[in-house]
PDB file of C-alpha atoms and ligand atoms in Angstrom:
ATOM      1  CA  MET A 182     -13.262  -3.308  15.471  1.00  0.00           C
ATOM      2  CA  LYS A 183      -9.637  -2.887  14.393  1.00  0.00           C
ATOM      3  CA  ASN A 184      -8.454   0.352  12.814  1.00  0.00           C
ATOM      4  CA  ILE A 185      -6.209   0.653   9.804  1.00  0.00           C
ATOM      5  CA  ALA A 186      -4.398   3.608   8.272  1.00  0.00           C
ATOM      6  CA  ILE A 187      -3.852   3.611   4.531  1.00  0.00           C
ATOM      7  CA  PHE A 188      -0.823   5.410   3.097  1.00  0.00           C
ATOM      8  CA  ALA A 189      -1.329   6.365  -0.557  1.00  0.00           C
ATOM      9  CA  SER A 190       0.179   8.883  -2.947  1.00  0.00           C
ATOM     10  CA  GLY A 191      -1.082   7.850  -6.369  1.00  0.00           C
ATOM     11  CA  THR A 192      -4.443   7.059  -7.855  1.00  0.00           C
ATOM     12  CA  GLY A 193      -5.477   5.087  -4.799  1.00  0.00           C
ATOM     13  CA  SER A 194      -7.222   2.263  -6.627  1.00  0.00           C
ATOM     14  CA  ASN A 195      -6.107  -0.152  -3.900  1.00  0.00           C
ATOM     15  CA  PHE A 196      -7.521   2.194  -1.256  1.00  0.00           C
ATOM     16  CA  ILE A 197     -10.837   2.220  -3.134  1.00  0.00           C
ATOM     17  CA  ALA A 198     -10.883  -1.577  -3.423  1.00  0.00           C
ATOM     18  CA  ILE A 199     -10.284  -1.877   0.340  1.00  0.00           C
ATOM     19  CA  HIS A 200     -12.955   0.694   1.134  1.00  0.00           C
ATOM     20  CA  ASP A 201     -15.425  -1.008  -1.226  1.00  0.00           C
ATOM     21  CA  ALA A 202     -14.743  -4.331   0.531  1.00  0.00           C
ATOM     22  CA  ILE A 203     -15.575  -2.650   3.856  1.00  0.00           C
ATOM     23  CA  LEU A 204     -18.780  -1.152   2.435  1.00  0.00           C
ATOM     24  CA  ASP A 205     -19.703  -4.581   1.040  1.00  0.00           C
ATOM     25  CA  LYS A 206     -19.065  -6.080   4.510  1.00  0.00           C
ATOM     26  CA  GLU A 207     -16.371  -8.396   3.154  1.00  0.00           C
ATOM     27  CA  LEU A 208     -13.815  -6.756   5.418  1.00  0.00           C
ATOM     28  CA  ASP A 209     -14.503  -5.908   9.038  1.00  0.00           C
ATOM     29  CA  VAL A 210     -12.113  -3.004   9.690  1.00  0.00           C
ATOM     30  CA  ASN A 211     -12.333   0.743   9.980  1.00  0.00           C
ATOM     31  CA  ILE A 212     -10.166   3.092   7.895  1.00  0.00           C
ATOM     32  CA  LYS A 213      -9.132   5.574  10.568  1.00  0.00           C
ATOM     33  CA  VAL A 214      -7.165   7.829   8.257  1.00  0.00           C
ATOM     34  CA  LEU A 215      -5.594   8.069   4.829  1.00  0.00           C
ATOM     35  CA  ILE A 216      -2.088   9.515   4.968  1.00  0.00           C
ATOM     36  CA  SER A 217      -0.431  11.043   1.923  1.00  0.00           C
ATOM     37  CA  ASP A 218       2.732  12.916   1.038  1.00  0.00           C
ATOM     38  CA  LYS A 219       0.928  14.137  -2.108  1.00  0.00           C
ATOM     39  CA  PRO A 220      -1.836  16.509  -0.956  1.00  0.00           C
ATOM     40  CA  HIS A 221      -3.219  16.851  -4.509  1.00  0.00           C
ATOM     41  CA  SER A 222      -3.260  13.156  -5.387  1.00  0.00           C
ATOM     42  CA  ILE A 223      -6.346  11.377  -6.675  1.00  0.00           C
ATOM     43  CA  ALA A 224      -6.118   9.087  -3.641  1.00  0.00           C
ATOM     44  CA  VAL A 225      -6.662  12.061  -1.302  1.00  0.00           C
ATOM     45  CA  LYS A 226      -9.529  13.417  -3.420  1.00  0.00           C
ATOM     46  CA  ASN A 227     -11.240  10.027  -3.332  1.00  0.00           C
ATOM     47  CA  ALA A 228     -10.742   9.708   0.417  1.00  0.00           C
ATOM     48  CA  GLU A 229     -12.396  13.097   0.905  1.00  0.00           C
ATOM     49  CA  LEU A 230     -15.279  12.120  -1.381  1.00  0.00           C
ATOM     50  CA  ARG A 231     -15.722   8.994   0.719  1.00  0.00           C
ATOM     51  CA  ASN A 232     -15.609  10.939   3.998  1.00  0.00           C
ATOM     52  CA  ILE A 233     -12.417   9.285   5.180  1.00  0.00           C
ATOM     53  CA  ASN A 234     -10.180  11.420   7.436  1.00  0.00           C
ATOM     54  CA  THR A 235      -6.995  12.456   5.722  1.00  0.00           C
ATOM     55  CA  PHE A 236      -3.643  13.763   6.836  1.00  0.00           C
ATOM     56  CA  THR A 237      -1.475  15.153   4.059  1.00  0.00           C
ATOM     57  CA  PHE A 238       1.958  16.688   4.308  1.00  0.00           C
ATOM     58  CA  ASN A 239       4.738  18.034   2.132  1.00  0.00           C
ATOM     59  CA  PRO A 240       8.007  16.276   3.037  1.00  0.00           C
ATOM     60  CA  LYS A 241       9.975  19.333   1.863  1.00  0.00           C
ATOM     61  CA  GLU A 242       8.548  21.307   4.756  1.00  0.00           C
ATOM     62  CA  TYR A 243      10.263  19.053   7.295  1.00  0.00           C
ATOM     63  CA  LYS A 244      13.905  18.841   8.334  1.00  0.00           C
ATOM     64  CA  ASN A 245      14.058  15.105   7.745  1.00  0.00           C
ATOM     65  CA  LYS A 246      12.106  11.843   7.596  1.00  0.00           C
ATOM     66  CA  GLN A 247      12.087  11.483  11.382  1.00  0.00           C
ATOM     67  CA  GLU A 248      10.281  14.828  11.708  1.00  0.00           C
ATOM     68  CA  PHE A 249       7.473  14.026   9.324  1.00  0.00           C
ATOM     69  CA  GLU A 250       7.129  10.476  10.602  1.00  0.00           C
ATOM     70  CA  LEU A 251       6.705  11.854  14.142  1.00  0.00           C
ATOM     71  CA  GLU A 252       3.941  14.063  12.813  1.00  0.00           C
ATOM     72  CA  ILE A 253       2.332  11.109  11.026  1.00  0.00           C
ATOM     73  CA  ILE A 254       2.371   9.176  14.314  1.00  0.00           C
ATOM     74  CA  ASN A 255       0.263  11.947  15.872  1.00  0.00           C
ATOM     75  CA  HIS A 256      -2.456  10.941  13.390  1.00  0.00           C
ATOM     76  CA  LEU A 257      -2.246   7.221  14.113  1.00  0.00           C
ATOM     77  CA  ASN A 258      -3.934   7.027  17.509  1.00  0.00           C
ATOM     78  CA  ASN A 259      -5.565   3.621  17.999  1.00  0.00           C
ATOM     79  CA  VAL A 260      -4.379   2.406  14.593  1.00  0.00           C
ATOM     80  CA  ASP A 261      -3.700  -1.343  14.672  1.00  0.00           C
ATOM     81  CA  LEU A 262      -2.275  -1.816  11.184  1.00  0.00           C
ATOM     82  CA  ILE A 263      -0.704   0.400   8.511  1.00  0.00           C
ATOM     83  CA  VAL A 264      -1.497  -0.507   4.912  1.00  0.00           C
ATOM     84  CA  LEU A 265       0.839   0.972   2.304  1.00  0.00           C
ATOM     85  CA  ALA A 266      -0.922   1.314  -1.037  1.00  0.00           C
ATOM     86  CA  GLY A 267       1.244   3.264  -3.435  1.00  0.00           C
ATOM     87  CA  TYR A 268       3.129   5.303  -0.818  1.00  0.00           C
ATOM     88  CA  MET A 269       6.407   5.747  -2.640  1.00  0.00           C
ATOM     89  CA  ARG A 270       8.722   6.291   0.333  1.00  0.00           C
ATOM     90  CA  ILE A 271      10.904   4.019   2.401  1.00  0.00           C
ATOM     91  CA  ILE A 272       9.491   3.792   5.924  1.00  0.00           C
ATOM     92  CA  GLY A 273      12.049   5.039   8.443  1.00  0.00           C
ATOM     93  CA  PRO A 274      12.975   3.689  11.885  1.00  0.00           C
ATOM     94  CA  THR A 275      10.609   6.119  13.656  1.00  0.00           C
ATOM     95  CA  LEU A 276       7.495   4.506  12.146  1.00  0.00           C
ATOM     96  CA  LEU A 277       8.986   1.019  11.917  1.00  0.00           C
ATOM     97  CA  ASN A 278       9.784   0.865  15.631  1.00  0.00           C
ATOM     98  CA  LYS A 279       6.374   2.187  16.620  1.00  0.00           C
ATOM     99  CA  PHE A 280       4.553  -0.279  14.307  1.00  0.00           C
ATOM    100  CA  LYS A 281       6.750  -3.375  14.485  1.00  0.00           C
ATOM    101  CA  ASN A 282       5.346  -6.055  12.143  1.00  0.00           C
ATOM    102  CA  LYS A 283       2.249  -3.937  11.755  1.00  0.00           C
ATOM    103  CA  ILE A 284       2.972  -2.426   8.338  1.00  0.00           C
ATOM    104  CA  LEU A 285       1.928  -4.121   5.085  1.00  0.00           C
ATOM    105  CA  ASN A 286       2.924  -3.271   1.540  1.00  0.00           C
ATOM    106  CA  ILE A 287       1.755  -4.440  -1.868  1.00  0.00           C
ATOM    107  CA  HIS A 288       4.248  -4.698  -4.710  1.00  0.00           C
ATOM    108  CA  PRO A 289       3.580  -5.435  -8.392  1.00  0.00           C
ATOM    109  CA  SER A 290       6.002  -8.338  -8.875  1.00  0.00           C
ATOM    110  CA  LEU A 291       6.759 -11.776  -7.525  1.00  0.00           C
ATOM    111  CA  LEU A 292       9.263 -10.658  -4.910  1.00  0.00           C
ATOM    112  CA  PRO A 293      12.200 -11.067  -4.537  1.00  0.00           C
ATOM    113  CA  LYS A 294      12.148 -10.397  -8.292  1.00  0.00           C
ATOM    114  CA  TYR A 295      11.904  -6.806  -9.536  1.00  0.00           C
ATOM    115  CA  LYS A 296      12.198  -4.899  -6.281  1.00  0.00           C
ATOM    116  CA  GLY A 297      11.954  -1.124  -6.204  1.00  0.00           C
ATOM    117  CA  MET A 298      10.630   1.357  -8.736  1.00  0.00           C
ATOM    118  CA  ASP A 299       8.730   0.369 -11.868  1.00  0.00           C
ATOM    119  CA  ALA A 300       8.527  -3.356 -11.242  1.00  0.00           C
ATOM    120  CA  VAL A 301       6.165  -3.732 -14.236  1.00  0.00           C
ATOM    121  CA  GLY A 302       8.666  -2.013 -16.535  1.00  0.00           C
ATOM    122  CA  GLN A 303      11.471  -4.171 -15.147  1.00  0.00           C
ATOM    123  CA  ALA A 304       9.535  -7.361 -15.932  1.00  0.00           C
ATOM    124  CA  LEU A 305       8.703  -6.205 -19.472  1.00  0.00           C
ATOM    125  CA  LYS A 306      12.294  -5.149 -20.147  1.00  0.00           C
ATOM    126  CA  ASP A 307      13.438  -8.542 -18.937  1.00  0.00           C
ATOM    127  CA  ASN A 308      11.063 -10.273 -21.387  1.00  0.00           C
ATOM    128  CA  ALA A 309       9.673 -12.188 -18.428  1.00  0.00           C
ATOM    129  CA  THR A 310       6.770 -14.527 -19.124  1.00  0.00           C
ATOM    130  CA  LEU A 311       5.607 -14.561 -15.531  1.00  0.00           C
ATOM    131  CA  THR A 312       5.156 -11.821 -12.962  1.00  0.00           C
ATOM    132  CA  GLY A 313       2.694 -11.175 -10.191  1.00  0.00           C
ATOM    133  CA  VAL A 314       1.781  -9.396  -7.004  1.00  0.00           C
ATOM    134  CA  THR A 315       3.235  -9.715  -3.512  1.00  0.00           C
ATOM    135  CA  VAL A 316       1.914  -8.570  -0.146  1.00  0.00           C
ATOM    136  CA  HIS A 317       4.605  -8.435   2.529  1.00  0.00           C
ATOM    137  CA  TYR A 318       5.428  -6.982   5.910  1.00  0.00           C
ATOM    138  CA  VAL A 319       7.582  -3.869   5.730  1.00  0.00           C
ATOM    139  CA  ASP A 320      11.090  -3.837   7.129  1.00  0.00           C
ATOM    140  CA  SER A 321      13.919  -1.335   6.736  1.00  0.00           C
ATOM    141  CA  GLY A 322      14.834  -2.516   3.222  1.00  0.00           C
ATOM    142  CA  MET A 323      13.210  -1.812  -0.108  1.00  0.00           C
ATOM    143  CA  ASP A 324      10.575  -4.530  -0.703  1.00  0.00           C
ATOM    144  CA  THR A 325      12.520  -7.021   1.430  1.00  0.00           C
ATOM    145  CA  GLY A 326      10.126  -7.801   4.312  1.00  0.00           C
ATOM    146  CA  LEU A 327       8.557 -11.165   5.076  1.00  0.00           C
ATOM    147  CA  ILE A 328       6.236 -12.291   2.275  1.00  0.00           C
ATOM    148  CA  ILE A 329       2.659 -13.018   3.354  1.00  0.00           C
ATOM    149  CA  ASP A 330       1.027 -13.939   0.048  1.00  0.00           C
ATOM    150  CA  GLN A 331       1.661 -13.815  -3.681  1.00  0.00           C
ATOM    151  CA  GLU A 332      -0.276 -14.361  -6.841  1.00  0.00           C
ATOM    152  CA  SER A 333       1.288 -14.924 -10.236  1.00  0.00           C
ATOM    153  CA  LEU A 334       0.264 -13.664 -13.649  1.00  0.00           C
ATOM    154  CA  MET A 335       1.347 -14.686 -17.147  1.00  0.00           C
ATOM    155  CA  ILE A 336       2.800 -11.971 -19.338  1.00  0.00           C
ATOM    156  CA  TYR A 337       1.408 -12.499 -22.820  1.00  0.00           C
ATOM    157  CA  PRO A 338       3.585 -12.168 -25.933  1.00  0.00           C
ATOM    158  CA  ASN A 339       3.449  -8.547 -27.187  1.00  0.00           C
ATOM    159  CA  GLU A 340       1.657  -7.485 -24.025  1.00  0.00           C
ATOM    160  CA  THR A 341       1.556  -3.711 -23.570  1.00  0.00           C
ATOM    161  CA  ARG A 342       2.440  -2.008 -20.322  1.00  0.00           C
ATOM    162  CA  GLU A 343      -1.094  -0.688 -20.156  1.00  0.00           C
ATOM    163  CA  SER A 344      -2.741  -4.108 -20.319  1.00  0.00           C
ATOM    164  CA  LEU A 345      -0.264  -5.673 -17.894  1.00  0.00           C
ATOM    165  CA  GLU A 346      -0.716  -2.843 -15.387  1.00  0.00           C
ATOM    166  CA  LYS A 347      -4.464  -3.209 -15.654  1.00  0.00           C
ATOM    167  CA  ARG A 348      -4.336  -6.949 -14.995  1.00  0.00           C
ATOM    168  CA  ILE A 349      -1.875  -6.472 -12.129  1.00  0.00           C
ATOM    169  CA  HIS A 350      -4.192  -3.943 -10.511  1.00  0.00           C
ATOM    170  CA  GLN A 351      -7.104  -6.371 -10.767  1.00  0.00           C
ATOM    171  CA  VAL A 352      -5.047  -9.006  -8.952  1.00  0.00           C
ATOM    172  CA  GLU A 353      -3.886  -6.464  -6.353  1.00  0.00           C
ATOM    173  CA  HIS A 354      -7.416  -5.419  -5.502  1.00  0.00           C
ATOM    174  CA  LYS A 355      -8.428  -9.009  -4.717  1.00  0.00           C
ATOM    175  CA  LEU A 356      -5.221 -10.076  -2.988  1.00  0.00           C
ATOM    176  CA  TYR A 357      -4.858  -7.060  -0.683  1.00  0.00           C
ATOM    177  CA  LYS A 358      -8.287  -7.376   0.900  1.00  0.00           C
ATOM    178  CA  LYS A 359      -7.787 -11.111   1.388  1.00  0.00           C
ATOM    179  CA  VAL A 360      -4.431 -10.577   3.166  1.00  0.00           C
ATOM    180  CA  ILE A 361      -5.706  -7.646   5.264  1.00  0.00           C
ATOM    181  CA  LYS A 362      -8.605  -9.821   6.429  1.00  0.00           C
ATOM    182  CA  LYS A 363      -6.217 -12.612   7.465  1.00  0.00           C
ATOM    183  CA  VAL A 364      -3.770 -10.274   9.239  1.00  0.00           C
ATOM    184  CA  ILE A 365      -6.570  -8.474  11.075  1.00  0.00           C
ATOM    185  CA  GLU A 366      -8.057 -11.785  12.216  1.00  0.00           C
ATOM    186  CA  GLU A 367      -4.647 -12.796  13.562  1.00  0.00           C
ATOM    187  CA  LEU A 368      -4.439  -9.514  15.505  1.00  0.00           C
ATOM    188  CA  SER A 369      -7.810 -10.086  17.158  1.00  0.00           C
TER     189      SER A 369
HETATM  190  C1  GRF B 579       0.301  -0.510  -6.953  1.00  0.00           C
HETATM  191  O1  GRF B 579       0.626  -1.076  -8.191  1.00  0.00           O
HETATM  192  C2  GRF B 579       1.140  -1.109  -5.869  1.00  0.00           C
HETATM  193  O2  GRF B 579       1.565  -2.394  -6.147  1.00  0.00           O
HETATM  194  C3  GRF B 579       2.325  -0.169  -5.797  1.00  0.00           C
HETATM  195  O3  GRF B 579       1.786   1.097  -6.067  1.00  0.00           O
HETATM  196  C4  GRF B 579       0.644   0.965  -6.895  1.00  0.00           C
HETATM  197  C5  GRF B 579      -0.469   1.774  -6.282  1.00  0.00           C
HETATM  198  O4  GRF B 579      -1.589   1.821  -7.114  1.00  0.00           O
HETATM  199  N1  GRF B 579       2.971  -0.274  -4.515  1.00  0.00           N
HETATM  200  P1  GRF B 579      -2.914   2.566  -6.673  1.00  0.00           P
HETATM  201  O5  GRF B 579      -2.536   3.993  -6.310  1.00  0.00           O
HETATM  202  O6  GRF B 579      -3.490   1.822  -5.498  1.00  0.00           O
HETATM  203  O7  GRF B 579      -3.808   2.510  -7.867  1.00  0.00           O
END
């Protein structure tokens, strides 16, 4: 069975959706480790509750990105695919070179629209009527890697951020497991 590592720093709802899909036997992978730069995040708490190995670190305790990425790599033995799920850092060359075309990210917009931070806020500010979710391979840019799959979502008139975020998360949870399944099958 292939091993994945999930990188998460927030609430980890995507991590939970992926783990639930594994428990429900929809997804045939093993979560080897959850990596986080936020030791006190809800994602880490949930990983511990679910008996998933974790490695957490404080970036401020390292000289630079290369140093903490080297340490992360020590925790990625036998990992076939990295799944970013709310890890809010640009991946540096140390990890990118070691996991070439083996890092996925999920982003809450129809890329290439609304790259970077607060994509939901950007769409609302723009009065967009359509947004969505993208899963893509990670390259050295910010949300610029090859797109694997996307799903669109209407933005309703007078929609609140809260309701849009909720609907985006629902789409993310379905789309990510579908793409992970496809990518893992291609690796086999
Ligand atoms: C998601 O909206 C994802 O698109 C973005 O970060 C958020 C993570 O959410 N990259 P969660 O922590 O999985 O709930």
